[in-house]
């Protein structure tokens, strides 16, 4: 059997000692943060939004180019209706209050996740945010909303299968590259670094395809306590990682 090297991935790490280009956040622990203080869980979500604002600012300052935030999963609908409706309200307020400021700061917003079953009011707000900022060239803020990675992968598979059935493409044209492009994240580079707060050690259906060679950073702080210093620590930890993509370090050759 002859095995050829993968044509698309560099064997040698190009990011070691450097800033990650794309950082994805699983912003977890809002509820526990609030409960530990005798507050309702919703207070944790409110405080978590403050953290998000400071992390967006900091990402731009330190030169991260893309951040993806897991804001609401396709499974989060299983929470009590009161919490779900609070989270929807928070998202609306975030877009209404912060959109013009983000636009002025040249932030480009992109939404990933299922759209077909969304409340029309929320959908139009999200689309407005994308449309307004479409031509911005600064930090790219990817908001994973009603997002589930398995559903995203299924949508991509169905889309490509449909194109084969319609005679638009041949079966052999379903390559890794074509598949990546058909995901909601099509056109974005894979995340270099995925940070999850609150001590949980799982992906919870986040970027399963895209995380193939991501570096992971798990942090015990709950999201409302995650600050610029904690972000810097994650970035510096990333800078010391050696990414090999299945190959070998230059030193070992
Ligand atoms: C993350 O915090 C925010 C969302 C999932 C929307 P959680 O609400 O999951 O907080 P914990 O994990 O229950 O503490
Ligand atoms: C993942 O957190 C989703 C978001 C952060 C939006 P969850 O709190 O929903 O994940 P599980 O249930 O602990 O796996
Ligand atoms: Mg949680």
Short mmCIF file of C-alpha atoms and ligand atoms in Angstrom, two decimals:
data_model
loop_
_atom_site.label_atom_id
_atom_site.label_comp_id
_atom_site.label_asym_id
_atom_site.label_seq_id
_atom_site.Cartn_x
_atom_site.Cartn_y
_atom_site.Cartn_z
CA UNK A 1 0.00 0.00 0.00
CA UNK A 2 1.37 3.40 -0.83
CA UNK A 3 0.50 6.22 1.50
CA UNK A 4 1.18 9.71 0.27
CA UNK A 5 1.64 12.65 2.61
CA UNK A 6 -1.40 14.79 3.17
CA UNK A 7 -1.21 17.54 0.55
CA UNK A 8 -2.87 20.32 2.53
CA UNK A 9 -1.34 20.32 6.00
CA UNK A 10 2.13 21.56 6.82
CA UNK A 11 4.25 18.99 8.63
CA UNK A 12 6.11 21.64 10.52
CA UNK A 13 4.28 23.86 12.93
CA UNK A 14 3.97 27.39 11.70
CA UNK A 15 2.29 28.83 14.78
CA UNK A 16 4.64 27.80 17.59
CA UNK A 17 5.56 30.78 19.76
CA UNK A 18 2.98 32.82 17.90
CA UNK A 19 -0.48 34.14 18.33
CA UNK A 20 -3.31 31.85 17.25
CA UNK A 21 -5.15 33.28 14.29
CA UNK A 22 -8.49 31.77 15.25
CA UNK A 23 -9.59 31.18 18.86
CA UNK A 24 -12.91 29.49 19.68
CA UNK A 25 -14.55 29.79 23.11
CA UNK A 26 -16.93 27.44 24.86
CA UNK A 27 -18.21 30.03 27.30
CA UNK A 28 -19.32 27.73 30.10
CA UNK A 29 -20.13 28.06 33.81
CA UNK A 30 -22.44 31.07 33.91
CA UNK A 31 -25.05 29.19 35.93
CA UNK A 32 -22.54 27.85 38.46
CA UNK A 33 -20.98 31.29 38.83
CA UNK A 34 -24.37 32.69 39.82
CA UNK A 35 -25.46 29.77 42.00
CA UNK A 36 -22.21 29.99 43.98
CA UNK A 37 -23.17 33.57 44.85
CA UNK A 38 -26.77 32.80 45.75
CA UNK A 39 -27.96 34.53 42.57
CA UNK A 40 -30.36 33.28 39.91
CA UNK A 41 -28.63 31.59 36.95
CA UNK A 42 -29.71 34.46 34.70
CA UNK A 43 -27.35 36.79 36.60
CA UNK A 44 -24.50 34.55 35.47
CA UNK A 45 -25.57 34.97 31.86
CA UNK A 46 -25.76 38.73 32.30
CA UNK A 47 -22.27 38.82 33.80
CA UNK A 48 -21.04 36.45 31.08
CA UNK A 49 -21.97 39.05 28.49
CA UNK A 50 -19.64 41.53 30.22
CA UNK A 51 -16.84 38.97 29.93
CA UNK A 52 -17.62 38.53 26.25
CA UNK A 53 -17.33 42.27 25.64
CA UNK A 54 -13.92 42.43 27.29
CA UNK A 55 -12.67 39.32 25.49
CA UNK A 56 -13.70 40.73 22.10
CA UNK A 57 -11.81 43.96 22.87
CA UNK A 58 -8.76 42.06 24.06
CA UNK A 59 -8.70 39.71 21.07
CA UNK A 60 -8.55 42.71 18.75
CA UNK A 61 -5.80 44.29 20.85
CA UNK A 62 -3.49 41.27 20.92
CA UNK A 63 -3.89 40.47 17.24
CA UNK A 64 -6.15 37.43 17.20
CA UNK A 65 -7.93 37.63 13.84
CA UNK A 66 -11.00 35.45 14.37
CA UNK A 67 -12.93 34.48 17.45
CA UNK A 68 -15.78 32.00 17.51
CA UNK A 69 -18.08 31.98 20.51
CA UNK A 70 -20.45 29.18 21.47
CA UNK A 71 -23.41 31.26 22.57
CA UNK A 72 -26.31 28.80 22.40
CA UNK A 73 -26.24 25.15 21.40
CA UNK A 74 -28.93 23.22 19.57
CA UNK A 75 -29.29 21.23 22.81
CA UNK A 76 -29.71 24.31 25.01
CA UNK A 77 -33.38 24.41 23.97
CA UNK A 78 -33.78 21.60 26.52
CA UNK A 79 -33.35 24.10 29.37
CA UNK A 80 -36.32 25.51 31.30
CA UNK A 81 -38.38 27.91 29.16
CA UNK A 82 -37.63 30.83 31.48
CA UNK A 83 -33.87 30.43 31.04
CA UNK A 84 -34.19 29.98 27.27
CA UNK A 85 -36.28 33.10 26.95
CA UNK A 86 -33.84 35.08 29.11
CA UNK A 87 -30.99 33.97 26.83
CA UNK A 88 -32.95 34.99 23.73
CA UNK A 89 -33.59 38.40 25.27
CA UNK A 90 -29.91 38.76 26.13
CA UNK A 91 -28.89 37.96 22.56
CA UNK A 92 -31.36 40.54 21.25
CA UNK A 93 -30.04 43.16 23.65
CA UNK A 94 -26.46 42.31 22.72
CA UNK A 95 -27.17 42.87 19.04
CA UNK A 96 -29.28 45.98 19.63
CA UNK A 97 -26.83 47.62 22.06
CA UNK A 98 -23.47 46.49 20.78
CA UNK A 99 -23.90 46.23 17.04
CA UNK A 100 -23.13 49.84 16.16
CA UNK A 101 -20.08 49.85 18.45
CA UNK A 102 -18.80 46.60 16.94
CA UNK A 103 -19.38 48.01 13.47
CA UNK A 104 -17.43 51.16 14.34
CA UNK A 105 -14.62 48.97 15.63
CA UNK A 106 -14.53 47.34 12.17
CA UNK A 107 -15.65 43.94 13.55
CA UNK A 108 -17.16 41.59 11.02
CA UNK A 109 -19.93 39.37 12.38
CA UNK A 110 -20.81 35.96 11.07
CA UNK A 111 -23.44 33.58 12.42
CA UNK A 112 -23.16 29.78 12.34
CA UNK A 113 -25.85 27.29 13.35
CA UNK A 114 -29.29 26.19 12.20
CA UNK A 115 -31.42 28.99 10.80
CA UNK A 116 -34.49 27.24 9.42
CA UNK A 117 -36.30 26.82 12.74
CA UNK A 118 -35.35 30.15 14.35
CA UNK A 119 -37.79 32.75 15.59
CA UNK A 120 -38.13 35.24 12.68
CA UNK A 121 -37.42 38.22 14.97
CA UNK A 122 -34.11 36.75 16.12
CA UNK A 123 -33.18 35.58 12.64
CA UNK A 124 -33.66 39.03 11.15
CA UNK A 125 -31.56 40.64 13.90
CA UNK A 126 -28.75 38.17 13.26
CA UNK A 127 -28.94 38.72 9.52
CA UNK A 128 -28.91 42.47 10.04
CA UNK A 129 -25.72 42.14 12.09
CA UNK A 130 -24.08 40.10 9.35
CA UNK A 131 -25.24 42.43 6.61
CA UNK A 132 -24.17 45.65 8.35
CA UNK A 133 -20.67 44.36 9.08
CA UNK A 134 -20.13 42.29 5.93
CA UNK A 135 -17.49 44.60 4.47
CA UNK A 136 -15.56 45.20 7.70
CA UNK A 137 -11.97 44.08 7.73
CA UNK A 138 -11.06 43.91 11.42
CA UNK A 139 -11.66 41.13 13.93
CA UNK A 140 -14.05 38.46 12.68
CA UNK A 141 -16.60 37.50 15.34
CA UNK A 142 -18.26 34.17 14.59
CA UNK A 143 -21.33 33.61 16.73
CA UNK A 144 -22.41 29.98 17.10
CA UNK A 145 -26.10 30.28 17.82
CA UNK A 146 -28.56 27.37 17.72
CA UNK A 147 -25.38 25.55 16.78
CA UNK A 148 -24.75 21.81 16.91
CA UNK A 149 -21.84 20.29 15.07
CA UNK A 150 -23.56 17.01 14.14
CA UNK A 151 -26.49 18.89 12.61
CA UNK A 152 -24.05 21.13 10.74
CA UNK A 153 -22.20 18.09 9.35
CA UNK A 154 -25.51 16.51 8.32
CA UNK A 155 -26.59 19.69 6.53
CA UNK A 156 -23.31 19.73 4.62
CA UNK A 157 -23.67 16.03 3.71
CA UNK A 158 -27.23 16.54 2.49
CA UNK A 159 -26.25 19.60 0.49
CA UNK A 160 -23.43 17.74 -1.27
CA UNK A 161 -25.56 14.64 -1.84
CA UNK A 162 -28.21 16.83 -3.42
CA UNK A 163 -25.63 18.37 -5.74
CA UNK A 164 -24.49 14.90 -6.84
CA UNK A 165 -28.09 13.86 -7.39
CA UNK A 166 -28.70 16.99 -9.46
CA UNK A 167 -25.63 16.23 -11.57
CA UNK A 168 -23.82 19.45 -10.45
CA UNK A 169 -20.80 17.59 -9.10
CA UNK A 170 -19.37 14.08 -9.28
CA UNK A 171 -19.05 11.85 -6.22
CA UNK A 172 -15.24 12.14 -6.37
CA UNK A 173 -15.57 15.88 -6.02
CA UNK A 174 -16.69 15.45 -2.41
CA UNK A 175 -13.24 16.06 -1.00
CA UNK A 176 -12.21 17.25 2.48
CA UNK A 177 -11.91 20.73 1.03
CA UNK A 178 -15.37 20.64 -0.59
CA UNK A 179 -16.86 19.26 2.61
CA UNK A 180 -15.22 21.98 4.73
CA UNK A 181 -16.55 24.62 2.37
CA UNK A 182 -20.09 23.25 2.73
CA UNK A 183 -20.08 23.60 6.52
CA UNK A 184 -21.46 26.76 8.14
CA UNK A 185 -17.82 27.74 8.70
CA UNK A 186 -16.96 27.47 4.99
CA UNK A 187 -14.20 29.93 4.12
CA UNK A 188 -12.93 30.22 7.69
CA UNK A 189 -9.69 28.62 8.80
CA UNK A 190 -10.08 25.91 11.47
CA UNK A 191 -9.67 27.15 15.05
CA UNK A 192 -6.06 27.04 16.21
CA UNK A 193 -7.09 27.12 19.84
CA UNK A 194 -10.31 26.09 21.59
CA UNK A 195 -10.77 27.40 25.13
CA UNK A 196 -13.42 25.97 27.45
CA UNK A 197 -14.06 27.51 30.84
CA UNK A 198 -15.64 26.03 33.99
CA UNK A 199 -13.54 22.88 34.24
CA UNK A 200 -15.66 20.73 31.93
CA UNK A 201 -13.55 18.56 29.65
CA UNK A 202 -15.71 18.04 26.59
CA UNK A 203 -16.70 19.63 23.29
CA UNK A 204 -20.49 19.45 23.75
CA UNK A 205 -21.13 19.20 20.01
CA UNK A 206 -18.92 22.18 19.09
CA UNK A 207 -16.85 22.30 15.86
CA UNK A 208 -16.30 18.52 15.73
CA UNK A 209 -15.01 18.57 12.14
CA UNK A 210 -13.07 21.83 12.47
CA UNK A 211 -11.32 20.81 15.70
CA UNK A 212 -9.40 17.94 14.07
CA UNK A 213 -6.03 19.62 14.76
CA UNK A 214 -7.01 22.37 17.18
CA UNK A 215 -5.15 22.86 20.43
CA UNK A 216 -7.35 22.66 23.55
CA UNK A 217 -7.14 24.76 26.65
CA UNK A 218 -9.36 23.96 29.62
CA UNK A 219 -9.62 26.43 32.42
CA UNK A 220 -11.33 26.04 35.81
CA UNK A 221 -12.63 29.61 35.95
CA UNK A 222 -16.31 30.05 35.21
CA UNK A 223 -16.92 32.22 32.16
CA UNK A 224 -17.92 35.38 34.12
CA UNK A 225 -14.54 35.19 35.91
CA UNK A 226 -12.53 34.66 32.72
CA UNK A 227 -10.67 37.93 32.21
CA UNK A 228 -7.93 39.38 30.05
CA UNK A 229 -5.20 37.86 32.22
CA UNK A 230 -6.78 34.41 31.89
CA UNK A 231 -6.98 34.92 28.13
CA UNK A 232 -3.32 35.96 28.02
CA UNK A 233 -2.39 32.83 29.94
CA UNK A 234 -4.23 30.65 27.41
CA UNK A 235 -2.49 32.48 24.56
CA UNK A 236 0.90 32.04 26.12
CA UNK A 237 0.23 28.35 26.71
CA UNK A 238 -0.70 28.02 23.04
CA UNK A 239 2.56 29.71 22.09
CA UNK A 240 4.46 26.87 23.75
CA UNK A 241 2.55 24.07 22.07
CA UNK A 242 4.11 22.08 19.25
CA UNK A 243 1.68 21.22 16.53
CA UNK A 244 2.75 18.30 14.40
CA UNK A 245 -0.29 17.38 12.31
CA UNK A 246 0.83 13.76 12.39
CA UNK A 247 4.33 14.62 11.20
CA UNK A 248 7.52 15.18 13.18
CA UNK A 249 9.19 18.23 14.64
CA UNK A 250 11.90 19.68 12.48
CA UNK A 251 14.31 18.92 15.39
CA UNK A 252 13.47 15.22 15.27
CA UNK A 253 14.21 14.84 11.56
C1 LIG B 1 -22.88 28.70 29.57
O1 LIG B 1 -23.13 28.64 30.92
C2 LIG B 1 -23.91 29.52 28.82
C3 LIG B 1 -24.83 28.70 27.99
C4 LIG B 1 -24.78 27.41 27.83
C5 LIG B 1 -25.86 29.43 27.27
P1 LIG B 1 -24.12 27.57 31.51
O2 LIG B 1 -25.51 28.13 31.52
O3 LIG B 1 -23.99 26.26 30.83
O4 LIG B 1 -23.61 27.45 33.00
P2 LIG B 1 -23.42 26.11 33.85
O5 LIG B 1 -22.58 25.20 33.04
O6 LIG B 1 -24.79 25.56 34.09
O7 LIG B 1 -22.76 26.57 35.09
C1 LIG B 2 -22.06 24.23 25.85
O1 LIG B 2 -22.28 24.33 27.20
C2 LIG B 2 -22.88 25.24 25.11
C3 LIG B 2 -22.50 26.64 25.31
C4 LIG B 2 -21.50 27.07 26.01
C5 LIG B 2 -23.34 27.60 24.62
P1 LIG B 2 -23.35 23.43 27.94
O2 LIG B 2 -23.37 23.87 29.36
O3 LIG B 2 -24.64 23.45 27.22
O4 LIG B 2 -22.72 21.97 27.80
P2 LIG B 2 -22.96 20.65 28.66
O5 LIG B 2 -24.43 20.43 28.77
O6 LIG B 2 -22.34 20.88 30.00
O7 LIG B 2 -22.22 19.58 27.91
MG1 LIG B 3 -22.83 24.65 31.08
#
